[in-house]
C-alpha cells in the first residue's frame, strides 16, 4: 500500500498524517485515480500537499518511492539551467527525426543524460547532441521527444507521464528553505501585525450604544469609538559592508519590504558595521543616526528590535572599547556590551543571520547568539523570528535558541 | 446531508479549460466533500474556476469576497442591531421578532439554500490571520448556531466550497489539513493557445501565433518584475483585435504594451533591451 510513501513524505518534510491517509484512501476507494499511476499522482498531490512550498518535496518523494530514481542525478547545475532559459523554438521535426527520438528507452536516456551532463560546458541551441533548446537531442527544453527528458523551463508540448512530470521538479522555485524573495518576506513580516484602538472616535460602538440607549430609557444614544489601527513599532538595524557584501541583495529586499509594510505604526531603520559601537547610523554610509543611550531613551521597551547581520568578526572586534560616539576609548564599553544593552532594553528582540546555520556553533556568532535569539534569514527562519517577536514575554537571557 | 453521487465528475467547461491535475483536485473535493483551496499566480483563473464548476455541474454560485476588514462572523450572519434600535425608537415594524433583523451572510445563505450550491470564498488571505481558524468548525460541520435566536442553520446539501488565496498570508495548518489543495501552474503554450481560442473564437491564426510567441518571449525575459499572465494576454489580444493590428514583432514598437506590462520599470527595461536592436538573449 502507500503507507511507506507516507513515511517517505514525512522524511522529506511534508507533514502528512492520519487525516491525509484517510482522505487518500477515501479518494482511491471512490476510484478518483482511474486506476492509473498518473491519476494517483494527481489525486495524491491534491490531498497530501497543502502548500506550493511542499510540491517539490512531494515530487521528489514520489519519484524516489515509485521509481527509485536517483535524486542526486537530478541535481542540475545552476549554469545548465541558465542555458535553457528563454528557449528557442524549433517549429517542426521530420518524421524520421521523431522516430529516432521515440526509439530511446528511459534507461538509455538517463544514462546518456548523465554522460552529457558531465561533458557539456556551454549553452547550445539547435543541434542533436547537447542539452539545449530547440534541437533534436532528447534532452533539453521545448523539445518534442515524447520519451525524452525535459530539463528546466516551463512544461512544454505533451504533458508527460507522472514520472517525467515529477522528475521535472517544476516547483523547486517554491521551496521554503531557500533564501527569501520580496513577496515571501512581506508575507512573513505581515505576521508582526497587531492592532489597537487609537485616534479619533468615528466608528459606531454597537454594544455601548445599546446599553447607553437602554440606560437612557429607550431614547437613542449613539456611542462611537476609535477604529482599530496597527500598533506594531519596529526598530530594524542592519549590518552593512565588509563580510555582509555577499548578502547585499537580500538585505536590500528586506529593507524595501520593511519600509513598504503599511502595518507598522512606526519603523526605524539603522545601520551598523560588524558590531554596534555605541552608535547606530541613519544611512548605509554610516552617517547621521543616534547613540545607543539616546535610542534607548527615546524608544520604549515595547518596540520590537530586529538586528540583521552575519555576526561574523574577529573575536577582538567584539571587545573593542568605545564611547557612545563610536570613538575608541580605553574606559568605554565593549562592542558586546553595547549589544547587551540593546538586548536588555527591548523586551522582544531577534537577530537574523544570513549565514548558513551550520556555522553558528563557534566564534563571534556563538557569542552574539548568547545575547540575541538568532534565526536564519530564510522564509522558515523569519517566520520563527516573527513568532518569537509576537509571543509574550520570556525570561531574559534564556535566548540563544538553535 | 447526502453524499454526492460518485458519477459527478468535473471536466472543465467550454470556456474554462483544465488539465488532469486540476480535474483530479476538483473531483477529490467533490467526492470527499472538502473545501478546495486554489493558489497560483495572479491571472491564472483561480476565481473563474468556481464559476466553471458551478456552470459545469449546474449549481448556483454564491460569492464571498473577503476584504481586510472581513470577519468570519460576517459570512455566517449579521444581526442588524442598529436597524432594530432605530425601529424601536421610531416604532416601525415588529421589533419583538428578532429574526427579522438577522441577515444571512454568504456562508449562511449557502447552508440554508434548498439545493446544492457552489460557494466561492475569494482571496481568503486578505482577511486577518485568525479568519480561517474562525471558519474551521463551520466548514467542517457545515452548520452553525445563531446565538441571538438559538436557531441552528445546518446545510441541507453540503455546498461545494472553493477558496482562493494569493498567498499574502500563510494559512494555518489546521485549516490547510481540511482542504484539498491545488496550485494552478502557468499554462503552457499549447493550453494557452486553446484558452485564447476559447476567449477569442475566430481569431486570425497568424495573429494568435505571433501574439503568443511575443507573450512567451516577454514572460521568458527574466528582468521583468511583474510577468504578464493569462488575463493580460486575453486583454491584449482584445485590444489588438479592436484596433485591427495584424502584424506583431517583439521590438520597441510593440503596440499596446501597456496592456501586458503594468510596471513602469518593466516597460523601460523592455524598451532598453529591444529598442537598440540589441538583444540580451542568446
XYZ file of C-alpha atoms in Angstrom:
684
model
C 0.000 0.000 0.000
C 1.055 3.604 0.102
C 1.998 3.822 3.780
C 5.749 3.647 3.092
C 5.173 6.513 0.677
C 3.708 8.499 3.585
C 6.805 7.969 5.649
C 8.928 8.945 2.688
C 6.931 12.183 2.502
C 7.319 12.872 6.201
C 11.027 12.251 5.927
C 11.168 14.985 3.313
C 9.270 17.459 5.433
C 5.764 17.074 4.006
C 3.902 16.567 7.251
C 1.158 14.163 6.298
C -0.875 12.481 8.982
C -3.753 10.127 9.573
C -6.246 12.646 8.233
C -4.493 12.752 4.860
C -4.149 8.976 4.783
C -7.872 8.535 5.342
C -8.697 11.154 2.730
C -6.460 9.452 0.188
C -7.920 6.049 0.983
C -11.393 7.516 0.527
C -10.480 9.029 -2.794
C -8.936 5.792 -4.055
C -11.964 3.847 -2.902
C -14.140 6.201 -4.901
C -11.947 5.440 -7.888
C -10.809 9.004 -8.449
C -7.394 7.901 -9.657
C -8.865 5.944 -12.592
C -6.542 3.065 -11.699
C -3.513 4.726 -13.182
C -0.248 5.998 -11.751
C -0.901 9.328 -13.438
C -4.247 9.614 -11.752
C -2.737 8.574 -8.442
C -0.067 11.245 -8.760
C -2.645 13.991 -9.215
C -5.042 12.728 -6.545
C -2.261 12.210 -4.018
C -0.828 15.617 -4.748
C -4.185 17.336 -4.248
C -4.804 15.616 -0.924
C -1.385 15.321 0.663
C 0.217 18.624 -0.232
C -1.129 21.749 1.417
C 1.190 24.390 0.119
C 3.153 25.024 -3.041
C 6.310 25.066 -0.943
C 5.864 21.325 -0.486
C 5.207 20.454 -4.117
C 8.877 19.994 -4.864
C 9.405 17.671 -1.906
C 6.313 15.758 -2.946
C 7.632 15.323 -6.474
C 10.950 14.066 -5.143
C 9.305 11.665 -2.732
C 7.031 10.404 -5.483
C 9.979 9.819 -7.761
C 12.121 8.045 -5.252
C 9.307 5.919 -3.944
C 7.713 4.861 -7.170
C 10.702 4.531 -9.363
C 13.787 4.743 -7.246
C 15.178 7.405 -9.492
C 18.429 8.640 -8.066
C 17.592 12.030 -6.665
C 21.175 13.077 -6.942
C 21.080 12.578 -10.684
C 18.536 15.358 -10.961
C 20.590 17.990 -9.294
C 21.412 20.097 -12.261
C 23.883 22.866 -12.085
C 22.553 26.383 -11.969
C 24.596 27.074 -15.074
C 22.900 24.388 -17.068
C 19.526 25.795 -16.143
C 20.528 29.213 -17.395
C 21.432 27.778 -20.811
C 17.903 26.552 -21.013
C 16.138 29.780 -20.172
C 14.359 31.621 -22.944
C 14.146 28.625 -25.193
C 14.444 28.783 -28.950
C 11.582 27.417 -30.949
C 12.091 24.622 -33.394
C 8.893 24.518 -35.369
C 8.919 21.102 -36.991
C 10.718 17.800 -36.844
C 10.787 15.423 -39.758
C 9.064 12.087 -39.120
C 12.461 10.380 -39.292
C 13.804 12.543 -36.541
C 10.726 11.905 -34.470
C 11.082 8.155 -34.922
C 14.690 8.339 -33.843
C 13.728 10.133 -30.664
C 10.877 7.803 -29.830
C 13.147 4.806 -30.110
C 15.116 5.539 -26.949
C 14.115 3.748 -23.770
C 14.145 5.535 -20.412
C 17.183 3.706 -19.065
C 19.204 4.581 -22.115
C 18.055 8.169 -21.922
C 19.107 8.572 -18.344
C 22.487 7.072 -18.996
C 23.073 9.352 -21.960
C 21.828 12.330 -19.994
C 24.256 11.835 -17.176
C 27.048 11.381 -19.653
C 26.214 14.667 -21.366
C 25.860 16.413 -18.066
C 29.456 15.602 -17.315
C 30.731 16.691 -20.714
C 28.754 19.796 -21.586
C 30.431 23.132 -20.935
C 28.230 25.769 -22.622
C 24.832 26.730 -23.980
C 23.532 25.021 -27.112
C 20.522 25.828 -29.209
C 19.652 23.570 -32.106
C 21.793 20.580 -32.864
C 21.177 16.991 -31.870
C 23.614 16.098 -29.163
C 23.832 18.534 -26.305
C 21.364 19.549 -23.653
C 19.819 22.683 -25.085
C 16.780 24.239 -26.601
C 15.146 23.873 -29.959
C 17.201 20.885 -31.016
C 16.652 17.216 -31.681
C 18.658 15.922 -28.784
C 16.414 14.003 -26.420
C 17.441 16.344 -23.609
C 16.524 19.916 -23.075
C 13.718 22.381 -23.037
C 10.970 22.950 -25.576
C 11.656 19.684 -27.354
C 9.442 17.103 -28.996
C 10.751 13.732 -27.919
C 7.962 12.065 -26.031
C 10.228 9.718 -24.124
C 12.906 12.325 -23.655
C 13.866 14.285 -20.640
C 12.813 17.837 -20.104
C 15.400 19.910 -18.353
C 14.283 23.191 -16.810
C 11.961 25.637 -18.494
C 8.203 25.508 -18.387
C 6.326 22.325 -19.137
C 6.201 22.141 -22.888
C 4.368 20.258 -25.575
C 2.995 16.984 -24.381
C 2.025 16.614 -20.759
C 4.414 13.877 -19.762
C 3.823 10.803 -17.701
C 3.689 11.296 -13.970
C 7.291 10.178 -13.595
C 8.639 12.675 -16.021
C 6.409 15.357 -14.613
C 7.552 14.697 -11.097
C 11.112 14.488 -12.342
C 10.814 17.895 -13.936
C 10.869 19.421 -10.442
C 8.859 22.356 -11.623
C 8.150 23.523 -8.125
C 11.735 23.784 -6.958
C 11.366 27.568 -7.016
C 8.663 27.442 -4.393
C 10.603 25.597 -1.706
C 10.542 27.477 1.569
C 14.028 26.682 2.755
C 15.503 28.899 0.059
C 16.563 32.427 0.812
C 13.683 34.821 0.551
C 12.194 36.790 -2.277
C 10.377 40.036 -1.632
C 6.880 38.688 -1.571
C 7.709 35.899 0.827
C 9.476 38.426 3.023
C 6.402 40.618 3.029
C 4.215 37.662 3.902
C 6.482 36.802 6.816
C 6.661 40.362 8.113
C 2.921 40.804 7.890
C 2.606 38.417 10.798
C 4.058 41.108 13.009
C 0.782 42.942 12.763
C -1.068 43.895 15.901
C -3.928 46.298 16.361
C -5.039 48.773 18.967
C -7.861 51.274 19.169
C -6.387 54.706 18.882
C -7.251 58.140 17.490
C -10.499 59.943 16.734
C -13.722 58.112 17.691
C -15.536 57.671 14.386
C -16.695 54.055 14.491
C -20.101 53.061 15.847
C -19.790 51.004 19.021
C -22.928 48.891 18.880
C -22.728 47.268 22.305
C -22.102 50.568 24.040
C -24.874 52.244 22.012
C -27.348 49.612 23.103
C -26.513 49.864 26.773
C -26.430 53.678 26.627
C -29.808 53.694 24.892
C -31.210 51.325 27.499
C -29.903 53.482 30.339
C -31.429 56.423 28.547
C -34.892 54.794 28.788
C -35.079 53.943 25.083
C -34.024 57.346 23.797
C -31.482 56.575 21.073
C -27.958 57.376 22.136
C -25.120 56.745 19.743
C -21.681 55.853 21.143
C -18.612 55.900 18.955
C -15.107 54.587 19.470
C -11.762 54.916 17.673
C -11.168 52.404 14.871
C -8.635 49.624 15.064
C -5.211 50.719 13.888
C -1.921 48.915 13.534
C 0.158 49.175 16.692
C 3.454 47.480 15.975
C 6.617 49.531 16.322
C 9.804 48.106 14.935
C 13.464 49.060 15.156
C 15.438 47.466 12.349
C 19.233 47.578 12.496
C 21.286 46.166 9.657
C 24.954 45.309 9.309
C 26.479 46.791 6.160
C 29.719 46.463 4.319
C 32.611 44.070 4.621
C 31.575 40.498 5.191
C 27.924 41.427 4.536
C 28.534 42.337 0.883
C 27.537 38.911 -0.458
C 24.149 39.394 1.184
C 23.585 42.912 -0.129
C 20.764 41.786 -2.437
C 18.744 40.012 0.228
C 19.354 42.879 2.665
C 18.065 45.474 0.235
C 14.998 43.326 -0.379
C 14.374 43.017 3.336
C 14.729 46.760 3.704
C 12.365 47.587 0.830
C 9.747 45.190 2.154
C 10.009 46.520 5.697
C 9.768 50.130 4.589
C 6.777 49.399 2.350
C 4.918 47.500 5.001
C 1.863 49.520 5.933
C 1.046 47.553 9.037
C 3.720 49.062 11.252
C 2.860 52.070 13.279
C 6.483 53.061 13.318
C 9.586 51.692 11.676
C 13.061 52.989 12.494
C 15.918 51.762 10.379
C 19.549 51.959 11.434
C 22.836 50.658 10.134
C 25.992 49.478 11.799
C 29.222 47.899 10.710
C 30.143 44.475 12.108
C 29.116 45.240 15.668
C 27.398 48.136 17.403
C 29.958 50.505 18.876
C 27.847 52.954 20.803
C 26.196 54.415 17.738
C 23.577 53.355 15.199
C 23.745 55.189 11.893
C 20.931 56.548 9.757
C 22.475 55.701 6.368
C 24.381 52.736 4.957
C 27.352 55.130 4.572
C 27.431 55.273 8.382
C 26.490 58.913 8.802
C 23.850 60.548 10.992
C 21.875 58.412 13.401
C 21.971 58.370 17.158
C 23.806 56.777 20.030
C 22.546 53.740 21.855
C 21.785 55.672 25.076
C 19.802 58.207 23.013
C 17.852 55.486 21.265
C 17.122 53.686 24.499
C 15.866 56.927 26.000
C 13.655 57.734 23.013
C 12.181 54.384 22.232
C 10.014 52.329 24.545
C 10.596 48.767 25.655
C 7.715 47.546 23.555
C 9.362 48.296 20.252
C 10.464 45.139 18.561
C 14.171 45.085 17.794
C 15.306 43.249 14.678
C 19.070 43.046 14.161
C 20.275 41.726 10.816
C 23.867 40.734 10.269
C 26.239 37.849 9.781
C 27.689 38.333 13.280
C 30.987 37.139 11.896
C 34.040 39.054 13.002
C 37.316 38.573 14.725
C 36.747 37.959 18.443
C 38.712 41.085 19.390
C 36.219 43.191 17.440
C 33.570 42.314 19.985
C 35.868 43.568 22.699
C 36.823 46.953 21.211
C 36.022 49.626 23.782
C 34.370 52.794 22.554
C 32.361 55.675 23.913
C 28.782 56.367 22.805
C 30.009 58.336 19.766
C 31.903 55.329 18.464
C 35.358 56.699 19.352
C 37.971 54.346 20.792
C 38.326 54.850 24.485
C 40.084 52.680 26.984
C 37.388 53.161 29.599
C 34.476 52.858 27.096
C 32.145 49.909 26.706
C 32.963 46.792 24.727
C 31.047 46.103 21.493
C 29.391 43.107 23.051
C 28.272 45.232 25.982
C 26.590 47.687 23.631
C 24.720 44.778 22.074
C 23.701 43.536 25.508
C 22.435 46.995 26.382
C 20.170 46.922 23.311
C 19.007 43.388 24.048
C 18.180 44.299 27.622
C 16.214 47.390 26.720
C 13.923 45.828 24.136
C 11.633 43.182 25.529
C 11.308 41.450 22.181
C 14.416 41.188 20.068
C 15.853 38.879 17.430
C 18.985 38.597 15.340
C 18.560 37.456 11.740
C 21.626 35.830 10.260
C 22.074 35.143 6.532
C 24.997 32.798 7.232
C 24.133 29.102 6.991
C 23.079 27.721 10.352
C 25.878 25.177 10.372
C 28.429 27.884 11.096
C 26.698 29.257 14.183
C 28.331 26.996 16.708
C 31.573 28.841 17.121
C 33.345 32.187 17.129
C 31.643 35.547 17.309
C 28.320 34.145 16.017
C 28.016 31.887 19.043
C 28.812 34.793 21.349
C 26.201 37.064 19.787
C 23.682 34.224 19.816
C 24.078 34.280 23.594
C 22.828 37.862 23.576
C 20.118 37.755 20.907
C 17.871 34.858 19.925
C 19.287 34.082 16.491
C 17.285 32.973 13.463
C 18.346 32.328 9.887
C 17.344 34.744 7.146
C 15.141 32.308 5.243
C 11.376 32.037 4.983
C 11.384 29.461 7.726
C 13.746 31.429 9.973
C 11.935 34.712 9.514
C 8.656 33.009 10.345
C 10.155 31.670 13.568
C 11.687 35.046 14.371
C 8.345 36.775 13.900
C 6.644 34.175 16.075
C 9.266 34.860 18.717
C 8.692 38.612 18.462
C 4.938 38.350 18.843
C 4.917 35.812 21.646
C 4.570 37.005 25.222
C 7.428 37.970 27.441
C 10.062 35.344 28.105
C 12.864 35.107 30.617
C 15.791 37.316 29.690
C 18.978 35.608 28.683
C 17.239 32.342 28.051
C 17.857 33.248 24.432
C 20.421 31.530 22.213
C 17.994 29.215 20.574
C 19.335 26.945 17.847
C -26.672 15.660 4.149
C -26.463 13.420 1.179
C -23.155 12.335 -0.278
C -22.560 13.438 -3.826
C -23.316 10.770 -6.356
C -19.936 9.355 -7.347
C -20.728 9.816 -11.008
C -20.419 13.584 -10.739
C -17.115 14.479 -12.299
C -15.765 17.851 -13.284
C -14.130 18.038 -16.689
C -13.952 21.780 -17.319
C -16.380 23.749 -19.436
C -16.429 25.131 -22.956
C -14.881 28.364 -21.780
C -12.741 27.059 -18.913
C -10.053 24.611 -19.905
C -8.416 22.416 -17.328
C -5.856 19.663 -17.177
C -5.659 16.396 -15.237
C -4.135 17.821 -12.098
C -6.827 20.423 -11.648
C -9.600 17.996 -12.553
C -8.270 15.487 -10.041
C -8.224 18.153 -7.336
C -11.767 19.316 -8.089
C -13.061 15.754 -8.197
C -11.366 14.945 -4.897
C -13.067 17.953 -3.352
C -16.424 16.917 -4.824
C -16.193 13.315 -3.716
C -14.703 13.868 -0.288
C -16.879 16.956 0.256
C -13.984 19.044 1.406
C -13.248 22.654 0.558
C -10.951 23.155 -2.423
C -8.114 25.594 -1.839
C -6.702 27.094 -5.032
C -3.484 29.065 -5.227
C -1.497 30.313 -8.172
C -0.043 33.323 -9.902
C -2.459 36.226 -10.295
C -4.388 35.956 -13.532
C -4.348 32.182 -13.864
C -8.086 31.831 -13.356
C -8.489 30.953 -9.708
C -11.743 32.828 -9.302
C -13.072 31.674 -12.655
C -12.664 28.065 -11.537
C -15.582 28.406 -9.132
C -17.757 29.828 -11.880
C -16.743 26.987 -14.162
C -17.594 24.368 -11.539
C -20.976 25.991 -10.937
C -21.651 26.083 -14.645
C -20.462 22.551 -15.359
C -22.474 20.989 -12.552
C -25.468 23.257 -12.946
C -25.364 24.751 -9.454
C -25.908 28.290 -8.321
C -22.771 30.252 -7.427
C -22.515 32.302 -4.254
C -19.520 34.559 -3.882
C -17.946 35.908 -0.734
C -15.298 38.490 -1.488
C -13.039 38.674 1.518
C -11.567 42.055 2.428
C -9.022 43.077 5.013
C -11.807 44.020 7.417
C -13.912 40.893 6.891
C -14.591 38.815 9.980
C -15.673 35.198 9.952
C -18.924 36.169 11.615
C -19.870 38.330 8.593
C -20.010 35.219 6.449
C -22.445 33.453 8.753
C -24.981 36.122 9.642
C -25.263 39.739 10.674
C -27.552 40.862 13.448
C -28.677 44.318 12.433
C -28.827 45.941 15.872
C -28.827 49.460 14.566
C -31.936 48.859 12.487
C -33.639 47.248 15.455
C -32.713 50.133 17.748
C -33.933 52.545 15.122
C -37.204 50.683 14.666
C -37.784 50.530 18.403
C -37.197 54.251 18.707
C -39.458 55.254 15.835
C -41.933 52.419 16.065
C -41.523 50.977 12.572
C -42.031 47.245 12.230
C -42.181 44.499 14.824
C -39.083 44.733 16.984
C -40.085 41.725 19.080
C -39.271 39.356 16.255
C -35.524 39.206 16.372
C -35.394 37.025 13.259
C -36.369 39.985 11.155
C -33.025 41.544 11.990
C -30.867 38.517 11.310
C -29.434 38.650 7.818
C -27.588 35.672 6.431
C -24.057 36.116 5.127
C -22.801 34.167 2.100
C -21.942 31.091 4.157
C -25.293 31.153 5.923
C -27.021 31.578 2.606
C -25.167 28.616 1.140
C -26.126 26.418 4.104
C -29.778 27.350 4.046
C -30.137 27.094 0.274
C -32.723 24.493 -0.770
C -30.304 22.938 -3.275
C -26.584 22.318 -3.564
C -24.653 25.473 -4.359
C -21.077 26.410 -5.143
C -19.640 28.824 -2.599
C -16.610 30.844 -3.600
C -14.588 32.368 -0.752
C -12.422 34.684 -2.766
C -8.953 35.805 -1.613
C -9.161 34.327 1.848
C -5.659 35.628 2.597
C -6.819 39.243 2.525
C -8.535 38.941 5.888
C -6.994 38.869 9.315
C -4.737 35.975 10.269
C -7.330 34.409 12.527
C -10.040 34.445 9.889
C -9.525 30.920 8.502
C -9.330 29.483 12.012
C -12.658 31.040 12.891
C -14.272 29.257 9.972
C -12.833 25.803 10.702
C -15.782 24.437 12.578
C -18.392 25.859 10.227
C -16.662 24.471 7.142
C -16.094 21.120 8.793
C -19.578 20.560 10.160
C -21.391 22.784 7.680
C -23.612 24.136 10.434
C -23.660 26.993 12.935
C -25.899 28.431 15.588
C -27.422 31.891 15.577
C -26.778 32.909 19.173
C -29.466 35.596 19.244
C -32.301 33.214 18.412
C -30.666 29.891 19.249
C -31.628 28.626 15.802
C -29.301 26.187 14.144
C -28.513 26.676 10.493
C -27.363 23.367 9.051
C -26.599 22.661 5.432
C -29.236 20.542 3.763
C -26.803 19.909 0.962
C -23.122 20.393 1.663
C -22.094 23.282 -0.574
C -19.084 22.892 -2.840
C -16.628 25.336 -1.297
C -13.881 26.851 -3.413
C -11.338 29.029 -1.603
C -8.769 31.129 -3.415
C -5.603 32.584 -1.956
C -2.981 34.943 -3.339
C -0.502 33.891 -0.696
C -0.381 37.247 1.032
C -0.618 35.453 4.325
C 0.103 31.944 5.296
C -2.931 29.917 6.184
C -2.991 27.950 9.435
C -2.115 24.259 9.278
C -5.381 23.142 10.823
C -7.212 24.927 8.041
C -4.970 23.504 5.317
C -5.439 19.965 6.568
C -9.138 20.181 5.896
C -8.755 21.387 2.341
C -7.935 19.778 -0.967
C -5.083 21.833 -2.365
C -4.277 22.777 -5.910
C -1.634 25.102 -7.248
C -2.556 26.372 -10.705
C 0.514 26.273 -12.909
C 1.076 28.799 -15.569
C -0.424 27.286 -18.735
C 1.998 26.007 -21.350
C 1.882 27.291 -24.908
C -0.450 24.590 -26.183
C -3.007 25.071 -23.432
C -2.667 28.816 -23.765
C -3.453 28.555 -27.452
C -6.670 26.736 -26.599
C -7.500 29.290 -23.920
C -7.032 32.099 -26.433
C -9.228 30.264 -28.914
C -11.958 29.951 -26.327
C -11.911 33.642 -25.499
C -11.399 34.957 -28.983
C -13.070 32.484 -31.343
C -12.264 33.053 -34.977
C -9.112 34.995 -34.227
C -6.734 35.202 -37.149
C -4.372 32.260 -36.694
C -1.303 34.200 -37.747
C -2.036 36.949 -35.245
C -2.649 34.422 -32.482
C 0.664 32.713 -33.205
C 2.549 35.962 -33.201
C 0.841 37.220 -30.079
C 1.598 34.001 -28.201
C 5.170 33.999 -29.372
C 5.710 37.567 -28.211
C 3.906 36.805 -24.971
C 6.082 33.843 -24.049
C 9.204 35.700 -25.109
C 8.210 38.510 -22.773
C 7.498 36.055 -19.962
C 10.852 34.424 -20.527
C 12.504 37.803 -20.224
C 13.990 37.373 -16.771
C 14.381 41.013 -15.844
C 10.641 41.706 -15.573
C 9.288 42.460 -12.141
C 5.696 41.501 -12.883
C 5.446 38.963 -15.631
C 2.295 39.177 -17.781
C -0.275 36.467 -17.146
C -3.212 34.860 -18.912
C -5.767 37.553 -18.243
C -3.375 40.205 -19.528
C -2.784 38.241 -22.709
C -6.536 37.910 -23.284
C -6.992 41.661 -22.757
C -4.085 42.472 -25.002
C -5.435 40.344 -27.844
C -8.818 42.009 -27.402
C -7.170 45.409 -27.871
C -5.177 44.192 -30.862
C -8.353 42.844 -32.429
C -10.301 46.004 -31.784
C -7.552 48.132 -33.324
C -7.147 45.857 -36.314
C -3.463 45.128 -35.735
C -2.372 42.288 -37.964
C 1.384 42.093 -37.660
C 3.419 41.781 -34.477
C 7.080 41.736 -33.711
C 8.855 41.988 -30.392
C 10.608 45.322 -30.713
C 10.308 48.807 -29.325
C 7.178 49.454 -31.396
C 5.134 46.658 -29.909
C 1.576 48.000 -29.868
C -0.332 48.429 -26.601
C 2.460 47.040 -24.481
C 0.774 48.709 -21.520
C -1.905 46.031 -21.583
C 0.737 43.376 -20.891
C 3.201 45.127 -18.621
C 1.877 47.008 -15.656
C 5.040 48.329 -14.086
C 6.905 51.315 -15.389
C 10.298 49.736 -14.766
C 9.280 46.763 -16.882
C 8.301 48.970 -19.808
C 11.618 50.745 -19.511
C 13.666 47.568 -19.356
C 11.853 46.076 -22.353
C 12.396 49.272 -24.326
C 16.069 49.199 -23.379
C 16.581 45.583 -24.280
C 14.817 45.648 -27.630
C 14.925 49.321 -28.543
C 18.501 49.450 -29.657
C 18.082 46.299 -31.679
C 20.498 44.564 -29.350
C 19.067 41.502 -27.779
C 20.405 40.445 -24.452
C 19.062 36.993 -25.089
C 21.272 34.280 -26.502
